[in-house]
CSV table of C-alpha atoms in Angstrom, one decimal:
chain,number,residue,atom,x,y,z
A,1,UNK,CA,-19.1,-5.5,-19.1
A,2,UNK,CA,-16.3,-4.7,-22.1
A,3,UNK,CA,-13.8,-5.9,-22.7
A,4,UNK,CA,-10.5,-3.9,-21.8
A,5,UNK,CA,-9.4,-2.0,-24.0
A,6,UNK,CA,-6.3,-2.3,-26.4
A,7,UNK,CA,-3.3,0.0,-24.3
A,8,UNK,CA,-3.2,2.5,-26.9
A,9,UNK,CA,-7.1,3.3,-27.1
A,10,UNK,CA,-7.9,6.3,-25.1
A,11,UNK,CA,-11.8,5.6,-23.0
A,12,UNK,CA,-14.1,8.6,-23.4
A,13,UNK,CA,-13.3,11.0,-20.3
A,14,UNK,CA,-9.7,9.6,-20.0
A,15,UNK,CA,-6.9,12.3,-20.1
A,16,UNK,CA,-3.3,13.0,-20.5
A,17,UNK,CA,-0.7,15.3,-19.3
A,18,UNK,CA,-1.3,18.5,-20.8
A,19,UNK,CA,1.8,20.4,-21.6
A,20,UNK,CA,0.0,24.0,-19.9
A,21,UNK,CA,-1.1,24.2,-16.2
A,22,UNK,CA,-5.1,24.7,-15.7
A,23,UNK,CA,-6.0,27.3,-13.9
A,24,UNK,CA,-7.0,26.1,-10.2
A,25,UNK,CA,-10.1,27.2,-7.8
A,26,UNK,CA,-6.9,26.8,-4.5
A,27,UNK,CA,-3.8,28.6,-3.9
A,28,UNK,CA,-0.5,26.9,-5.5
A,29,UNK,CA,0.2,24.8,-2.4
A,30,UNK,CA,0.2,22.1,-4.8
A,31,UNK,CA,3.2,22.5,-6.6
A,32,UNK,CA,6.1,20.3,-6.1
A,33,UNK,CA,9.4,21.7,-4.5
A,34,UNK,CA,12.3,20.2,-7.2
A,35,UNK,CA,15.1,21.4,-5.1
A,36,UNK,CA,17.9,18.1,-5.0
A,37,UNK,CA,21.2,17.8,-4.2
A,38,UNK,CA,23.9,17.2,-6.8
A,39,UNK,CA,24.3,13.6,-4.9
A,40,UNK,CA,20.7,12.9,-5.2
A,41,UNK,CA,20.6,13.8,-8.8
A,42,UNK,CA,24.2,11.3,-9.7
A,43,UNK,CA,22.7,8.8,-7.8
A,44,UNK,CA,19.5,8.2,-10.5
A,45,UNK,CA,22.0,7.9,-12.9
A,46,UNK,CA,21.6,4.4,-13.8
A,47,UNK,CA,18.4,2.8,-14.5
A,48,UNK,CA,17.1,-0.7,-15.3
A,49,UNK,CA,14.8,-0.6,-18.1
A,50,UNK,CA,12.3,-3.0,-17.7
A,51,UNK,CA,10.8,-4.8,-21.6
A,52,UNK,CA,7.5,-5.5,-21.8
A,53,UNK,CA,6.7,-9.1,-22.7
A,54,UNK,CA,3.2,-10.0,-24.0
A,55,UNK,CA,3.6,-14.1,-23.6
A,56,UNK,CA,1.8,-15.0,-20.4
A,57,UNK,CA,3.0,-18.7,-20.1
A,58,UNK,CA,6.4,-16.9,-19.3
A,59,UNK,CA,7.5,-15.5,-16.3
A,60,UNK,CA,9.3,-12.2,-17.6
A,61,UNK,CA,5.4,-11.3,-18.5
A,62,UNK,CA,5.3,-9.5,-15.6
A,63,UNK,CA,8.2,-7.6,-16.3
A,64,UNK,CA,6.9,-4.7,-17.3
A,65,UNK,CA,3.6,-4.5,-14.5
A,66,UNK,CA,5.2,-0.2,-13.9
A,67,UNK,CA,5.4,0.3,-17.5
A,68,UNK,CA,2.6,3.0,-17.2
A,69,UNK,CA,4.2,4.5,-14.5
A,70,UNK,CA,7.3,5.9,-16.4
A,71,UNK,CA,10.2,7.0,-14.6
A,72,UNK,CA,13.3,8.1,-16.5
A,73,UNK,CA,11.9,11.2,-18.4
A,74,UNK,CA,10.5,12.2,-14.9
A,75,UNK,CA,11.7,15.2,-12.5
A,76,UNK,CA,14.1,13.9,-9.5
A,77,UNK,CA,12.4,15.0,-6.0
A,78,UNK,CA,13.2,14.8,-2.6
A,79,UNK,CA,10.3,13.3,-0.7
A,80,UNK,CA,11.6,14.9,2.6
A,81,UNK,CA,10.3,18.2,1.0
A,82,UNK,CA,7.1,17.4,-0.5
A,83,UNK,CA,5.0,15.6,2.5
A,84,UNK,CA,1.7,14.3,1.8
A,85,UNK,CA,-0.9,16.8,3.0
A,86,UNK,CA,-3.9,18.6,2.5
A,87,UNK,CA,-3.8,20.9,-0.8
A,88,UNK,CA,-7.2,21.4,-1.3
A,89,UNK,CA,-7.5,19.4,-4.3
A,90,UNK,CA,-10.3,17.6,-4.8
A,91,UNK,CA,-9.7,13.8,-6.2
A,92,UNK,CA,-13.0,12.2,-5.6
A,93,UNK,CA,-13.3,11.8,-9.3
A,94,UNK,CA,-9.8,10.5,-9.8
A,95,UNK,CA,-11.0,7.9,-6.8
A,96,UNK,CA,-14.3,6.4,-8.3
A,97,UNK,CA,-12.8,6.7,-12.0
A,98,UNK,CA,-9.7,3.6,-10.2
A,99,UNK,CA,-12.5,1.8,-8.3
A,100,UNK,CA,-14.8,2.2,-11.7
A,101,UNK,CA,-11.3,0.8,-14.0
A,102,UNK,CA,-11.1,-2.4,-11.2
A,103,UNK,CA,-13.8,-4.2,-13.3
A,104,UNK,CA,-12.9,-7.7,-15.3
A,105,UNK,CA,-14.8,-9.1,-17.6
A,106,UNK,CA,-16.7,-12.6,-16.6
A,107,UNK,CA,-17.7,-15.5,-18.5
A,108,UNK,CA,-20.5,-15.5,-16.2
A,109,UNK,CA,-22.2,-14.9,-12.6
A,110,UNK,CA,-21.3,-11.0,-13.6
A,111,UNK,CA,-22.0,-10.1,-10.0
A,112,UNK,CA,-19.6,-12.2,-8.3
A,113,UNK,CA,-15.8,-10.4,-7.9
A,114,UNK,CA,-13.1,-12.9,-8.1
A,115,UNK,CA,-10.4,-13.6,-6.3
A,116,UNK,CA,-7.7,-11.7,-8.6
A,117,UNK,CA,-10.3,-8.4,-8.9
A,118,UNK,CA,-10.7,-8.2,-5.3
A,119,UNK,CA,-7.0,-7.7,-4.4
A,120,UNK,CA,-6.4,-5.2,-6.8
A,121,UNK,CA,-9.6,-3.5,-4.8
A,122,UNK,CA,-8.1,-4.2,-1.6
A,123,UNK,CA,-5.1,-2.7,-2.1
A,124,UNK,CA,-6.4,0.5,-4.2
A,125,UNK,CA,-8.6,0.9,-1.5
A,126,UNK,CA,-5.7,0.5,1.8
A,127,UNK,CA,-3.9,3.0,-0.5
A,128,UNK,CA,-6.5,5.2,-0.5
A,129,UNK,CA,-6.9,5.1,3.2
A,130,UNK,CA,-3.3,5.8,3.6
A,131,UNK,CA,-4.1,8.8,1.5
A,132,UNK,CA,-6.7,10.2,3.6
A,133,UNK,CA,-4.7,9.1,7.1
A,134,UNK,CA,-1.6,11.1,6.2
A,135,UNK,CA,-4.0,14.5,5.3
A,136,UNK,CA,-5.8,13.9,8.3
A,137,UNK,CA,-2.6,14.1,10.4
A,138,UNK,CA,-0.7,16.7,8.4
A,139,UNK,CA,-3.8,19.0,8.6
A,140,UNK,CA,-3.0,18.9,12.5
A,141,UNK,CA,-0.3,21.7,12.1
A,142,UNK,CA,-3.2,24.1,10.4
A,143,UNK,CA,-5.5,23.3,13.3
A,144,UNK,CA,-9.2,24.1,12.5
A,145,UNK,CA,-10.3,24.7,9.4
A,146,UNK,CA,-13.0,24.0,6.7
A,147,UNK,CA,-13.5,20.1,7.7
A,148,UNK,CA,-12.8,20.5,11.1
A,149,UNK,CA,-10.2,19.3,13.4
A,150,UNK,CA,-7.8,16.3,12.0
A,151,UNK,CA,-10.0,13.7,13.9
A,152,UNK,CA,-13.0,14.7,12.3
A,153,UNK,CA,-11.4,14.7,9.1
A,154,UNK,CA,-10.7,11.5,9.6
A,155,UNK,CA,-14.0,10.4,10.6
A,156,UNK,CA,-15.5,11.9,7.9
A,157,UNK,CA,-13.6,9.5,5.7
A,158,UNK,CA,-13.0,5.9,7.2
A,159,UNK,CA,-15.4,6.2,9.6
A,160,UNK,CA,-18.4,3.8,10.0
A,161,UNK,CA,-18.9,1.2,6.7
A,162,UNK,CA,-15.5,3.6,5.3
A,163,UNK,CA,-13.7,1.8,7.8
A,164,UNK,CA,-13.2,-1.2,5.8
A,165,UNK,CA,-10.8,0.5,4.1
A,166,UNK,CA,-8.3,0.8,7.1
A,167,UNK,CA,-8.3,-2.9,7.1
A,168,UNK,CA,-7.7,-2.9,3.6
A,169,UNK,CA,-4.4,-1.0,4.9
A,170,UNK,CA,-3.2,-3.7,6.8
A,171,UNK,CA,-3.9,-6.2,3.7
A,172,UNK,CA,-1.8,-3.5,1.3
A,173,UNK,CA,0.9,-3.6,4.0
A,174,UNK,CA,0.8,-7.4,4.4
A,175,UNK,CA,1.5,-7.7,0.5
A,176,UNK,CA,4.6,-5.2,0.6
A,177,UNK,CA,6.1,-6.9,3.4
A,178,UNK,CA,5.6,-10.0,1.7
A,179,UNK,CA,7.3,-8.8,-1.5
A,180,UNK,CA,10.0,-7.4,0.2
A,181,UNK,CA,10.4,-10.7,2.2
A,182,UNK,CA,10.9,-12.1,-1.0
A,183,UNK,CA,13.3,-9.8,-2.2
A,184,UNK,CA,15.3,-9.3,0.3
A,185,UNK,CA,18.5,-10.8,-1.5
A,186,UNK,CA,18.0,-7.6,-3.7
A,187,UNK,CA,17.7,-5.4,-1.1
A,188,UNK,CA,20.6,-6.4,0.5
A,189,UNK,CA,23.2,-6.0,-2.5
A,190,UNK,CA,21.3,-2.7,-4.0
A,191,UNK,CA,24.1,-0.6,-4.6
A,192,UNK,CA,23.1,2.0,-2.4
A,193,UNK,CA,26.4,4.2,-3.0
A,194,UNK,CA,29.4,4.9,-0.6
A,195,UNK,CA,29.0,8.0,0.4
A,196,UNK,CA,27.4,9.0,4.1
A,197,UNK,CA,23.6,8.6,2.6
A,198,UNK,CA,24.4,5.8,0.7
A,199,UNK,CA,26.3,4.0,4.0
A,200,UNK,CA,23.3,5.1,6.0
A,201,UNK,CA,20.2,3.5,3.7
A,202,UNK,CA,22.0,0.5,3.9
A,203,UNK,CA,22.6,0.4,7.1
A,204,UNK,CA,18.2,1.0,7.5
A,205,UNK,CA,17.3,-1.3,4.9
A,206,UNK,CA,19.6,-4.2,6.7
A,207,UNK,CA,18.1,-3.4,9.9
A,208,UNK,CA,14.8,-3.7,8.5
A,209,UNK,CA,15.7,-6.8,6.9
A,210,UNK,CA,16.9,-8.0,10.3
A,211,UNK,CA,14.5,-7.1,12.2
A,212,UNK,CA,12.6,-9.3,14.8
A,213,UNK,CA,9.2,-8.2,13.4
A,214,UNK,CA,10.1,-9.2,9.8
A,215,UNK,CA,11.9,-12.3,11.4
A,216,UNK,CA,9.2,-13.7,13.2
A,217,UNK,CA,6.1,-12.5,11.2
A,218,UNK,CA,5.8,-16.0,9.0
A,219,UNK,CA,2.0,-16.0,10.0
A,220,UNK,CA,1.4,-13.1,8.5
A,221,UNK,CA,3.3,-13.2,5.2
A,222,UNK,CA,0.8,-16.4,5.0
A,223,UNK,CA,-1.8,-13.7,5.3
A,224,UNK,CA,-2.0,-13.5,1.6
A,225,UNK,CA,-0.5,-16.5,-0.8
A,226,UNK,CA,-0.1,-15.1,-4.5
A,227,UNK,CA,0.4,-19.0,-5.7
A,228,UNK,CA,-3.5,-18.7,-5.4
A,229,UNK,CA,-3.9,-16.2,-8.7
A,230,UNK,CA,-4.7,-17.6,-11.8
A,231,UNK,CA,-5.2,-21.5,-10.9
A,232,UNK,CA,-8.8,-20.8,-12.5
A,233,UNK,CA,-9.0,-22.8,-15.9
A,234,UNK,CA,-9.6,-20.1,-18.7
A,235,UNK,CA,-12.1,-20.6,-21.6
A,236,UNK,CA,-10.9,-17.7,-23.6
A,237,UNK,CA,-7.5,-15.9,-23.8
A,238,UNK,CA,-8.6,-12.8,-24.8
A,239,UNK,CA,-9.7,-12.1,-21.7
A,240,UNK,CA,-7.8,-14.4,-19.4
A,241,UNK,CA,-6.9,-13.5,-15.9
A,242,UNK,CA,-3.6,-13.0,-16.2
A,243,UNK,CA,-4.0,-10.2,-18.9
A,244,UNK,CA,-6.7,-8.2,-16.9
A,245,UNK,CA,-4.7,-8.5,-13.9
A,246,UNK,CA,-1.7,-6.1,-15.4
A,247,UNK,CA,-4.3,-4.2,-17.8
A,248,UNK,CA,-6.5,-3.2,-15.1
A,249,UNK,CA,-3.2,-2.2,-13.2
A,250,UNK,CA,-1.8,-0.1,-16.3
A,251,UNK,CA,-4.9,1.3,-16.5
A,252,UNK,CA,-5.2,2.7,-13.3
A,253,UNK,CA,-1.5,4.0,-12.8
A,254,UNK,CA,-2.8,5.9,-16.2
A,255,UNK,CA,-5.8,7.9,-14.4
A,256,UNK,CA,-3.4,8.8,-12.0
A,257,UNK,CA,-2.0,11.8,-14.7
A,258,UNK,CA,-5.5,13.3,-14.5
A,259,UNK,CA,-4.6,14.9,-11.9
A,260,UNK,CA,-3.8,18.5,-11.9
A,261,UNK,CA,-2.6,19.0,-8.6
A,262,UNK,CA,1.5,17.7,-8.9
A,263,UNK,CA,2.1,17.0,-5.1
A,264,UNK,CA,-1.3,14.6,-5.0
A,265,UNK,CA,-0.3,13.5,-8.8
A,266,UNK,CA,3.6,12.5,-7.5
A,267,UNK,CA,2.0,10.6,-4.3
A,268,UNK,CA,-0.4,9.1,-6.3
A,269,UNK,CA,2.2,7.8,-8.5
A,270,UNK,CA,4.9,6.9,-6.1
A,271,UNK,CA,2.2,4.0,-3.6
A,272,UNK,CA,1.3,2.8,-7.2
A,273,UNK,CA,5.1,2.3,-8.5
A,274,UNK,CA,5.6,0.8,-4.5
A,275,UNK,CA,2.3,-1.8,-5.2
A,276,UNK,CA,3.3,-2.3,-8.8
A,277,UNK,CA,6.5,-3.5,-7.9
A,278,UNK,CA,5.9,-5.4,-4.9
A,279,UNK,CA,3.3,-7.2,-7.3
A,280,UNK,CA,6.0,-8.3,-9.8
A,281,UNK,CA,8.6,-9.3,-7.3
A,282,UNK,CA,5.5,-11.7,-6.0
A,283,UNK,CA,5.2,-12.7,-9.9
A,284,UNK,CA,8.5,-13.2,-10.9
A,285,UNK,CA,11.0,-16.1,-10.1
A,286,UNK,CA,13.5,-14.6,-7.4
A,287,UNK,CA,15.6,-15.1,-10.0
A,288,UNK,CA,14.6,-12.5,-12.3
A,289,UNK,CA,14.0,-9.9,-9.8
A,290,UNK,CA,17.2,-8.3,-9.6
A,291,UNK,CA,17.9,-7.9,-13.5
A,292,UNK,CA,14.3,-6.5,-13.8
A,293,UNK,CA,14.2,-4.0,-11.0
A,294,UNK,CA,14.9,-0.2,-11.3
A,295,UNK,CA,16.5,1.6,-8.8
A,296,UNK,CA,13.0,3.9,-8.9
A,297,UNK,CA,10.8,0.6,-8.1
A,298,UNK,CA,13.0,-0.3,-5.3
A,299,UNK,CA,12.8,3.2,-3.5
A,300,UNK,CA,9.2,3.6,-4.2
A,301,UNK,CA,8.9,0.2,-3.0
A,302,UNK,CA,10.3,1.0,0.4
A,303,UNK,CA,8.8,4.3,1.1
A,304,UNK,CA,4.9,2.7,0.2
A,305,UNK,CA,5.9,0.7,2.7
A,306,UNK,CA,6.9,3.7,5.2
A,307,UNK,CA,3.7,5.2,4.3
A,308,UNK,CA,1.3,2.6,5.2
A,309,UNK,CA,3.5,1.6,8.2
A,310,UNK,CA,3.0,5.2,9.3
A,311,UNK,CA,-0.8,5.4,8.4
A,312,UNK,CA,-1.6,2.5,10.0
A,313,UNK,CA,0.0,4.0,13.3
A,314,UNK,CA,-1.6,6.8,12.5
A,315,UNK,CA,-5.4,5.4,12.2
A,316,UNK,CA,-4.6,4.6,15.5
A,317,UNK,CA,-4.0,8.0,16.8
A,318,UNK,CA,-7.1,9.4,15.2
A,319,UNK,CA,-9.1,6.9,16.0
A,320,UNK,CA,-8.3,7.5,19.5
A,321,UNK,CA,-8.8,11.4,19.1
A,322,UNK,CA,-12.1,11.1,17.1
A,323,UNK,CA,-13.8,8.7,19.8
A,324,UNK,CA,-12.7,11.5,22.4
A,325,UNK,CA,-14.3,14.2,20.5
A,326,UNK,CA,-17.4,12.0,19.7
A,327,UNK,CA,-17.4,11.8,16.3
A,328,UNK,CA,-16.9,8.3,15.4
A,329,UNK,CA,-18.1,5.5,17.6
A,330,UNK,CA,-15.5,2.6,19.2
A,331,UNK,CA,-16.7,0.2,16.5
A,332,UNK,CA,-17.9,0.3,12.9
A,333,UNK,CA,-21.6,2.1,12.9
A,334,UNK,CA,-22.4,-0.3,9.7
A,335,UNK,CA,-21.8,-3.5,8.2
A,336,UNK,CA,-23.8,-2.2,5.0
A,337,UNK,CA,-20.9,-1.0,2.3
A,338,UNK,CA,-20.5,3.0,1.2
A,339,UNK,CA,-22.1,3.7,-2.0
A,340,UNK,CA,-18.4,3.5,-3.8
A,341,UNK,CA,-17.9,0.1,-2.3
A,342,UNK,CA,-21.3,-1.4,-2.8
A,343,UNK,CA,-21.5,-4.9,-4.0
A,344,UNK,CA,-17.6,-5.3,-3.6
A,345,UNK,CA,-16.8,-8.3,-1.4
A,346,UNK,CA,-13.9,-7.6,1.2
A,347,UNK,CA,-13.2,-11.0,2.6
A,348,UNK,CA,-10.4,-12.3,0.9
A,349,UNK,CA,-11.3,-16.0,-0.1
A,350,UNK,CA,-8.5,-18.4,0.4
A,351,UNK,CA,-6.5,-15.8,2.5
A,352,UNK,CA,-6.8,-16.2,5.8
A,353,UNK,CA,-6.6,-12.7,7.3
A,354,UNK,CA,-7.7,-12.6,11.0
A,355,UNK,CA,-11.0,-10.9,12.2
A,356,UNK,CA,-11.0,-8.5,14.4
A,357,UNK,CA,-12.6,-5.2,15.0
A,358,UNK,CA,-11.4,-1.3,13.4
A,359,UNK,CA,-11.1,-0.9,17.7
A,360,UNK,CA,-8.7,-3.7,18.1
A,361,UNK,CA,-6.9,-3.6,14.3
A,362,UNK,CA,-6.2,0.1,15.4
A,363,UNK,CA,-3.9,-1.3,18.6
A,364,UNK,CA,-1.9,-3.6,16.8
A,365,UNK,CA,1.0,-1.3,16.2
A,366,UNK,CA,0.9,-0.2,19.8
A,367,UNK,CA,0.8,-3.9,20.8
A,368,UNK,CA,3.9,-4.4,18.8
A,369,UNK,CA,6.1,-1.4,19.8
A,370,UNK,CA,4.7,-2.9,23.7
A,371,UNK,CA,6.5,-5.9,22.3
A,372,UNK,CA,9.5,-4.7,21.2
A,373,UNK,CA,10.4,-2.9,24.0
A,374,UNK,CA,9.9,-5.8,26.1
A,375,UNK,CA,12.5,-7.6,24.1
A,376,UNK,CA,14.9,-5.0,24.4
A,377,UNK,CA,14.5,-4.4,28.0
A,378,UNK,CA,15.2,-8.0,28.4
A,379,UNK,CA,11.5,-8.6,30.0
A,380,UNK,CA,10.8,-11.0,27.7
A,381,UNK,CA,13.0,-13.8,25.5
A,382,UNK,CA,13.4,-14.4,22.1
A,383,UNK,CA,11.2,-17.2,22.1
A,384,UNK,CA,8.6,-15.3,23.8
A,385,UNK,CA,9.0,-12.3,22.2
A,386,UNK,CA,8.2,-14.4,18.2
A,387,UNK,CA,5.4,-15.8,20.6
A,388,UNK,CA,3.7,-12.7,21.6
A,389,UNK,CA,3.9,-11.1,18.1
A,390,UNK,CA,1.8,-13.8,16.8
A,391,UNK,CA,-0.4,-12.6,19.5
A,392,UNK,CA,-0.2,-8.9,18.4
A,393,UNK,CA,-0.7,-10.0,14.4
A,394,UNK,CA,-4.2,-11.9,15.5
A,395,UNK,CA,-5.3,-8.8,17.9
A,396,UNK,CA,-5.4,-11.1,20.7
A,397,UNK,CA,-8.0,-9.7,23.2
A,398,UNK,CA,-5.3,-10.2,26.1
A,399,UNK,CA,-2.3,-8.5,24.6
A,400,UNK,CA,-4.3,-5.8,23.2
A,401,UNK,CA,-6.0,-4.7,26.5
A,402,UNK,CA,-2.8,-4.2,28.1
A,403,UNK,CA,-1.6,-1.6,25.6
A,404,UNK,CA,-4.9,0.1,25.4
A,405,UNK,CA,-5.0,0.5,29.3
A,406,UNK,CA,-1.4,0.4,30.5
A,407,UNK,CA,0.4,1.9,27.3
A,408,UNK,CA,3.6,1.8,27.9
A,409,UNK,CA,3.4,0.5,31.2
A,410,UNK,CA,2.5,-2.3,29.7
A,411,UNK,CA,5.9,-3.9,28.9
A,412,UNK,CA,6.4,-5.4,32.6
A,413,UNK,CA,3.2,-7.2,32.7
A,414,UNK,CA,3.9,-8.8,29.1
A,415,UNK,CA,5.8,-11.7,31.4
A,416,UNK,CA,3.5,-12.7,33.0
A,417,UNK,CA,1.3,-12.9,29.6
A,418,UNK,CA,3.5,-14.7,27.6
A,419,UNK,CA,3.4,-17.5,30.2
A,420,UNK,CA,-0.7,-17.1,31.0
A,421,UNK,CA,-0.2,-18.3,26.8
A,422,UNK,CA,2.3,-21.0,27.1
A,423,UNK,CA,4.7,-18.4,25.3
């Protein structure tokens, strides 16, 4: 393998932003809608400017992990009008070109992935499942067309040895929640403005913050411990861990502007600002968080989150809708890894994610909200309530069964199986 290569050098086949729109083989459904509000436009006013630092022994060198991912020449937009959905584009290439960039060079054993490599794949790889849940379920409004209904669409991609990739989700969204547990002391004094939309993020952001799932979730933010990167001993610096980590990273957020089609191109861009920064707040001493963070990190931040929050609910759905049609069985058909992911371990060594099935990982959210509810209604206590989320987090057999075969219906029995658990 090469070496990476110095930021400035362009790779053969790597492209810019051209200045002139290519013609497309689709209709313009593709094109961003730019319309804002004169609120939305004051309020990106101010912006941190994050300075790159090239010293590695330091802590700011992670300052700059979005610096390929530029965001105060860019266009404001308001997500609400530009939904992730099906525009016809083709990004295959854009896909394998990330997965092919996710390479580090090796002092030896040249087969073996290490731990750093691997969760870069794991989370380029739950973000690309997110991608294909939330086409999947936006093609449901257009109904049939050229792949089908939304379940087989779904199928098509993450179904059988693809569906490695919707646990890859829950990873992704494991990391984000950690970073954001982190950084919650920023998230709580972001200046979020005072008028009624400024009032009301803060009011949803506290609320998530103070919310019994983030509360009581410790197990899982010890799902994935990012004291664990870097403790390797390095031999040579020119191609030390550390560096590759945030090269392969800029590099990546750089194929991204290959892309002709803007709505895919602005998605694209926005889960990779939410990773990139969730990865530096995990870098970086709390203390430097705040003076380091832009107000664009900290809103792409939250709405990665939203997205894999929703995918994940909605790998569930489809899931459900594709066994019903027949076109992807209960479980995985194969353990034997897609063509894109061959030779690419997906266990996580030294994290200790819990095993469970793409049948039972797909309840989990169910299982929660089955949870929640129960606490509200007052079926269950508090104590029983952190207790039976623990459950949910592991895909115990018990609490998953219930909210596959009772649903909702499920909350008054959730009692009886707290105490069946010692709860």
């Amino acid at each position: 393998l090469e070496p990476l290569r110095p930021a400035d050098a362009a790779a053969p086949g790597e492209c810019h932003v051209s200045t002139t729109d290519a013609p497309l083989p689709f209709e313009p459904t593709h094109l961003v809608d730019t319309t804002v509000s004169r609120a939305e436009d004051e309020a990106v006013a101010a912006t941190t400017t994050s300075v790159a630092c090239d010293d590695e022994e330091l802590p700011e060198f992670w300052v700059d992990m979005c610096s390929r991912i530029p965001t105060e020449a860019g266009e404001v937009v308001n997500l609400k009008l530009n939904p992730e959905s099906d525009t016809a584009y083709n990004g295959s290439h854009v896909w394998a070109a990330m997965y092919q960039e996710n390479c580090f060079v090796r002092a030896s054993n040249e087969d073996a992935m290490c731990l750093e490599e691997r969760v870069l794949y794991r989370l380029l790889s739950g973000m690309h499942a997110s991608t294909n849940i939330h086409i999947a379920l936006n093609h449901a409004s257009h109904g049939e067309s050229l792949h089908g209904s939304p379940a087989r669409l779904f199928a098509k991609h993450l179904a059988g040895p693809k569906s490695q990739r919707v646990r890859d989700l829950h990873f992704a969204f494991v990391v984000l929640l950690r970073a954001l547990h982190k950084g919650a002391h920023f998230a709580r004094a972001f200046p979020f403005g005072a008028d009624d939309d400024g009032l009301r993020a803060k009011l949803l952001v506290d609320r998530l913050l103070d919310s019994c799932i983030l509360q009581s979730c410790s197990d899982v933010f010890t799902a994935f411990d990012e004291g664990k990167l870097f403790q390797r001993p390095q031999v040579h610096t020119w191609w030390s861990l550390k560096r590759q980590f945030k090269g392969v990273f800029h590099n990546i957020s750089s194929i991204v502007d290959c892309v002709q089609c803007q709505k895919c191109r602005l998605h694209g861009k926005l889960q990779l600002l939410g990773l990139g920064t969730a990865l530096k707040w995990l870098l970086l001493p709390p203390d430097l968080i705040a003076s380091t963070t832009g107000r664009e990190e900290f809103v792409a931040l939250i709405n990665t989150l939203a997205k894999f929050s929703r995918g994940i609910t909605g790998a569930r759905q489809l899931s459900a809708e594709a066994r019903r049609e027949g076109v992807m069985p209960v479980a995985a058909a194969s353990s034997e890894p897609a063509a894109d992911e061959a030779a690419l371990p997906v266990a996580l060594p030294q994290a200790r994610l819990p095993t469970s099935s793409p049948a039972s990982d797909s309840l989990v959210p169910a299982a929660i909200a089955l949870v929640a509810a129960a606490r509200q209604s007052a079926a269950v206590s508090k104590e029983q309530e952190a207790c039976l989320l623990r459950l949910a987090f592991t895909s115990d057999p018990a609490l998953v069964g219930l909210a596959a075969s009772y649903g909702e219906g499920a909350v008054e029995h959730l009692g009886a199986l707290a105490e069946a658990k010692g709860c």
